[in-house]
Backbone as a chain_set.jsonl record, in Angstrom:
{"seq": "MFAPVCPRAACSPDSLVEQRLRCYCDRMTLKARVKAGRLVVDEPTDLPEGTEVELLPLDPGDWLDEEDRAALHQALKDSDEDIKAGRLVDADVILRELRSR", "coords": {"N": [[30.553, 1.728, 61.179], [32.453, 3.118, 58.533], [32.509, 4.781, 55.572], [33.783, 6.706, 53.558], [33.517, 8.522, 50.525], [34.653, 10.012, 47.521], [34.821, 12.096, 44.567], [37.317, 11.165, 42.254], [38.743, 13.23, 41.034], [38.855, 15.26, 42.881], [40.571, 14.369, 44.764], [43.797, 14.124, 46.017], [46.964, 13.291, 47.388], [48.188, 15.63, 48.41], [46.051, 17.526, 48.52], [44.363, 16.257, 50.303], [45.766, 16.193, 52.73], [46.947, 18.791, 53.101], [44.821, 20.604, 52.626], [43.019, 19.578, 54.296], [40.769, 18.058, 53.579], [37.831, 16.085, 53.911], [37.653, 13.532, 52.597], [38.256, 10.488, 50.797], [39.914, 8.722, 48.206], [39.528, 5.991, 47.784], [37.149, 3.539, 48.79], [36.514, 2.877, 52.214], [36.335, 0.833, 55.058], [35.909, 0.687, 58.461], [36.035, -1.188, 61.438], [34.726, -1.062, 64.684], [34.596, -1.599, 68.208], [32.677, -1.3, 71.185], [34.121, -0.668, 74.235], [34.219, -0.479, 77.607], [32.748, 1.881, 77.438], [34.022, 3.273, 75.411], [35.001, 3.743, 71.984], [36.753, 1.311, 70.285], [39.105, 0.837, 67.901], [40.671, -1.436, 65.835], [42.171, -1.731, 63.295], [44.114, -2.122, 60.36], [45.527, 0.626, 58.525], [46.149, 3.026, 55.91], [45.998, 5.659, 56.328], [47.031, 9.054, 56.913], [48.993, 9.873, 59.819], [47.249, 11.044, 62.639], [44.907, 11.602, 61.33], [41.484, 12.355, 61.403], [38.538, 10.49, 61.812], [35.079, 9.81, 61.22], [32.792, 7.771, 62.855], [29.971, 5.818, 62.178], [27.004, 4.2, 63.308], [26.523, 0.834, 62.229], [23.951, -0.162, 61.604], [21.867, 2.036, 61.893], [19.162, 2.261, 61.696], [16.638, 4.41, 60.65], [16.346, 7.956, 60.068], [13.924, 9.19, 59.974], [11.335, 11.462, 60.689], [8.008, 11.471, 62.127], [6.304, 12.754, 60.291], [7.761, 12.649, 57.864], [7.961, 9.871, 57.647], [5.259, 9.186, 57.317], [4.786, 10.446, 54.869], [6.499, 8.961, 53.22], [5.294, 6.407, 53.403], [2.821, 7.002, 52.229], [3.646, 7.677, 49.636], [4.606, 5.189, 48.82], [2.216, 3.7, 48.85], [0.795, 5.122, 46.879], [2.417, 4.557, 44.689], [2.058, 1.806, 44.501], [-0.617, 1.758, 43.773], [-0.405, 2.996, 41.259], [0.978, 1.008, 39.875], [-0.909, -1.098, 39.932], [-2.887, 0.087, 38.37], [-1.679, 0.167, 35.96], [-0.122, 2.3, 35.27], [2.699, 2.771, 34.247], [6.143, 3.409, 33.488], [8.603, 2.626, 31.211], [11.863, 1.751, 32.205], [14.01, 2.092, 30.427], [13.112, 4.177, 28.802], [13.04, 6.332, 30.595], [15.766, 6.447, 31.305], [16.927, 7.078, 28.809], [15.827, 9.623, 28.453], [16.949, 11.021, 30.603], [19.676, 10.829, 29.982], [19.775, 12.373, 27.72], [19.753, 14.987, 28.494]], "CA": [[31.239, 1.573, 59.915], [32.781, 4.394, 57.933], [32.802, 4.549, 54.167], [33.795, 7.969, 52.841], [33.768, 8.416, 49.099], [34.695, 11.304, 46.867], [35.241, 11.993, 43.181], [38.776, 11.072, 42.13], [39.322, 14.505, 40.63], [39.035, 16.12, 44.05], [41.489, 13.738, 45.711], [45.223, 13.927, 45.815], [47.556, 13.296, 48.73], [48.41, 17.0, 48.874], [44.806, 18.191, 48.893], [43.785, 15.612, 51.48], [46.493, 16.551, 53.938], [47.142, 20.232, 53.237], [43.549, 21.314, 52.699], [42.244, 18.87, 55.312], [39.49, 17.584, 53.054], [37.356, 14.885, 54.596], [37.257, 12.483, 51.665], [39.329, 9.623, 50.365], [39.632, 8.222, 46.866], [39.082, 4.604, 47.83], [36.208, 3.242, 49.876], [37.184, 2.355, 53.393], [35.45, 0.408, 56.125], [36.584, 0.43, 59.731], [35.182, -1.797, 62.448], [35.059, -0.663, 66.051], [33.781, -2.195, 69.263], [32.584, -0.476, 72.383], [34.731, -1.301, 75.399], [34.237, 0.458, 78.737], [32.187, 3.164, 77.02], [34.869, 3.914, 74.405], [35.121, 3.028, 70.721], [38.088, 0.769, 70.094], [39.318, 0.457, 66.504], [41.922, -2.163, 65.647], [42.181, -2.043, 61.873], [45.247, -1.5, 59.665], [45.125, 1.724, 57.643], [47.195, 3.824, 55.279], [45.683, 7.064, 56.559], [48.113, 9.806, 57.56], [48.931, 9.968, 61.285], [46.453, 12.158, 63.14], [43.672, 11.763, 60.564], [40.264, 12.174, 62.18], [37.473, 9.823, 61.07], [33.786, 9.748, 61.89], [32.208, 6.44, 62.847], [28.517, 5.79, 62.255], [26.513, 2.842, 63.58], [26.301, 0.042, 61.027], [22.533, -0.229, 61.317], [21.223, 3.005, 62.77], [17.744, 2.403, 61.375], [16.505, 5.59, 59.81], [16.202, 9.201, 60.813], [12.682, 9.816, 59.543], [10.381, 11.834, 61.728], [6.689, 10.899, 61.831], [5.772, 13.366, 59.072], [8.476, 12.075, 56.725], [7.588, 8.458, 57.541], [3.909, 9.153, 56.746], [4.918, 10.805, 53.445], [7.093, 7.804, 52.555], [4.273, 5.355, 53.304], [1.831, 7.436, 51.246], [4.274, 7.548, 48.313], [4.635, 3.763, 48.494], [0.839, 3.316, 48.52], [0.497, 5.718, 45.57], [3.172, 3.799, 43.697], [1.382, 0.52, 44.364], [-1.833, 2.024, 42.994], [0.022, 3.232, 39.87], [1.299, -0.295, 39.285], [-2.171, -1.812, 39.725], [-3.638, 0.754, 37.31], [-0.922, 0.086, 34.713], [0.569, 3.575, 34.994], [4.114, 2.459, 34.351], [7.037, 3.954, 32.468], [9.741, 1.739, 31.032], [13.113, 2.331, 32.701], [14.828, 2.516, 29.282], [12.621, 5.495, 28.374], [13.504, 7.314, 31.578], [17.217, 6.574, 31.18], [17.21, 7.823, 27.581], [15.483, 11.022, 28.7], [17.965, 11.589, 31.513], [20.96, 10.931, 29.276], [19.688, 13.393, 26.66], [19.797, 16.319, 29.09]], "C": [[31.412, 2.95, 59.309], [33.16, 4.135, 56.502], [32.764, 5.869, 53.407], [34.128, 7.754, 51.377], [33.852, 9.821, 48.529], [35.061, 11.105, 45.414], [36.762, 11.993, 43.099], [39.413, 12.418, 41.789], [39.614, 15.404, 41.826], [40.096, 15.587, 44.996], [42.913, 13.714, 45.193], [45.823, 13.936, 47.195], [47.756, 14.702, 49.272], [47.119, 17.649, 49.329], [44.204, 17.58, 50.142], [44.462, 16.073, 52.763], [46.529, 18.058, 54.125], [45.833, 20.986, 53.383], [42.593, 20.656, 53.682], [40.847, 18.506, 54.833], [39.107, 16.308, 53.767], [36.846, 13.857, 53.593], [38.481, 11.679, 51.271], [38.924, 8.997, 49.044], [39.1, 6.79, 46.862], [38.121, 4.407, 48.992], [36.976, 2.601, 51.025], [36.124, 1.963, 54.413], [36.302, 0.124, 57.353], [35.582, -0.21, 60.677], [35.667, -1.334, 63.815], [34.132, -1.393, 67.005], [33.751, -1.224, 70.432], [33.169, -1.269, 73.541], [34.857, -0.241, 76.486], [33.774, 1.848, 78.3], [33.003, 3.908, 75.98], [34.854, 3.082, 73.131], [36.567, 2.589, 70.547], [38.187, 0.266, 68.656], [40.664, -0.24, 66.413], [41.958, -2.662, 64.211], [43.41, -1.404, 61.242], [44.742, -0.412, 58.709], [46.345, 2.41, 57.06], [46.943, 5.309, 55.477], [46.862, 7.766, 57.213], [47.905, 9.874, 59.074], [48.131, 11.197, 61.689], [45.16, 12.394, 62.379], [42.475, 11.489, 61.466], [39.218, 11.512, 61.294], [36.201, 9.863, 61.9], [33.254, 8.336, 61.769], [30.701, 6.563, 63.001], [28.079, 4.374, 62.562], [26.212, 2.115, 62.272], [24.838, -0.003, 60.638], [21.785, 0.74, 62.224], [19.722, 3.095, 62.572], [17.59, 3.557, 60.407], [16.28, 6.81, 60.694], [14.944, 9.942, 60.386], [11.86, 10.237, 60.758], [9.017, 11.313, 61.294], [6.088, 11.464, 60.546], [6.433, 12.787, 57.824], [8.106, 10.602, 56.529], [6.2, 8.317, 56.913], [3.96, 9.471, 55.254], [5.509, 9.642, 52.653], [6.046, 6.708, 52.357], [3.198, 5.73, 52.285], [2.384, 7.295, 49.825], [4.331, 6.087, 47.887], [3.245, 3.259, 48.125], [0.449, 3.85, 47.145], [1.186, 4.945, 44.453], [2.52, 2.448, 43.443], [0.107, 0.675, 43.535], [-1.493, 2.273, 41.524], [0.317, 1.916, 39.17], [0.019, -1.063, 38.972], [-2.962, -1.227, 38.563], [-2.889, 0.732, 35.973], [-0.233, 1.381, 34.338], [2.062, 3.38, 35.234], [4.888, 3.142, 33.236], [8.245, 3.04, 32.42], [11.023, 2.445, 31.469], [14.007, 2.805, 31.566], [14.414, 3.899, 28.79], [13.133, 6.582, 29.313], [15.002, 7.529, 31.45], [17.603, 7.343, 29.925], [16.937, 9.307, 27.784], [16.531, 11.694, 29.581], [19.293, 11.786, 30.807], [20.954, 12.026, 28.21], [19.8, 14.81, 27.193], [21.184, 16.895, 29.104]], "O": [[30.604, 3.847, 59.55], [34.06, 3.336, 56.241], [31.804, 6.128, 52.681], [34.938, 6.89, 51.04], [33.178, 10.727, 49.019], [35.565, 10.042, 45.052], [37.419, 12.753, 43.81], [40.527, 12.699, 42.23], [40.532, 16.224, 41.777], [40.484, 16.279, 45.938], [43.173, 13.321, 44.056], [45.249, 14.536, 48.104], [47.524, 14.951, 50.455], [47.075, 18.258, 50.398], [43.603, 18.284, 50.953], [43.795, 16.316, 53.769], [46.179, 18.556, 55.195], [45.743, 21.916, 54.184], [41.474, 21.132, 53.874], [39.87, 18.625, 55.573], [39.973, 15.537, 54.181], [35.726, 13.364, 53.727], [39.611, 12.148, 51.402], [37.742, 8.769, 48.788], [38.296, 6.434, 46.001], [38.263, 5.03, 50.045], [37.955, 1.882, 50.822], [35.139, 2.675, 54.605], [37.297, -0.596, 57.279], [34.416, 0.182, 60.713], [36.868, -1.231, 64.062], [33.013, -1.759, 66.643], [34.674, -0.436, 70.636], [32.763, -2.403, 73.798], [35.528, 0.774, 76.299], [34.327, 2.861, 78.729], [32.709, 5.067, 75.688], [34.713, 1.861, 73.185], [37.49, 3.398, 70.648], [37.44, -0.624, 68.248], [41.679, 0.296, 66.857], [41.798, -3.854, 63.945], [43.727, -0.256, 61.553], [43.65, -0.529, 58.153], [47.432, 2.379, 57.638], [47.609, 6.136, 54.854], [47.609, 7.154, 57.977], [46.77, 9.927, 59.548], [48.325, 12.276, 61.13], [44.39, 13.287, 62.733], [42.458, 10.505, 62.204], [39.027, 11.922, 60.149], [36.245, 9.94, 63.128], [33.267, 7.763, 60.68], [30.211, 7.314, 63.844], [28.725, 3.426, 62.115], [25.706, 2.715, 61.323], [24.512, 0.107, 59.456], [21.15, 0.333, 63.197], [19.065, 3.918, 63.209], [18.345, 3.661, 59.441], [16.056, 6.7, 61.9], [14.896, 11.172, 60.427], [11.707, 9.483, 61.719], [8.888, 10.767, 60.198], [5.436, 10.739, 59.794], [5.756, 12.471, 56.845], [7.956, 10.138, 55.4], [5.981, 7.439, 56.079], [3.261, 8.841, 54.46], [5.069, 9.366, 51.537], [5.927, 6.147, 51.268], [2.714, 4.866, 51.553], [1.679, 6.849, 48.92], [4.127, 5.777, 46.713], [3.103, 2.473, 47.188], [-0.149, 3.136, 46.341], [0.599, 4.711, 43.397], [2.44, 1.998, 42.3], [-0.207, -0.173, 42.699], [-2.213, 1.813, 40.638], [-0.049, 1.726, 38.01], [-0.127, -1.615, 37.881], [-3.639, -1.963, 37.845], [-3.403, 1.221, 34.967], [0.2, 1.541, 33.197], [2.606, 3.767, 36.268], [4.343, 3.417, 32.167], [8.839, 2.717, 33.449], [11.236, 3.61, 31.136], [14.697, 3.814, 31.711], [15.263, 4.703, 28.406], [13.603, 7.628, 28.866], [15.467, 8.669, 31.481], [18.509, 8.175, 29.966], [17.716, 10.153, 27.344], [16.943, 12.823, 29.311], [19.962, 12.799, 31.011], [22.008, 12.544, 27.841], [19.931, 15.749, 26.408], [21.383, 18.014, 29.576]]}, "num_chains": 1, "name": "protein.A"}
């Protein structure tokens, strides 16, 4: 599946084609199947002729190495302990703080 996204301000037909930017203003999903070792895409599109797209597996799992996975699991355990101990912060407080910056 492929779902490129970009800020609307950066997208215009001219910039996409002339500057060869790799983003599109609207989300897009393409489906492909593997046939004889090749990706076969049969989806209608409004993309300009010759546009190159990158396809990524729909469910590639994750790309965490063992160190990152261990850090993630530790962070989840720490978070669980914070919840049990009542060390919580209301989301509204955090959002107000972020918006005030």
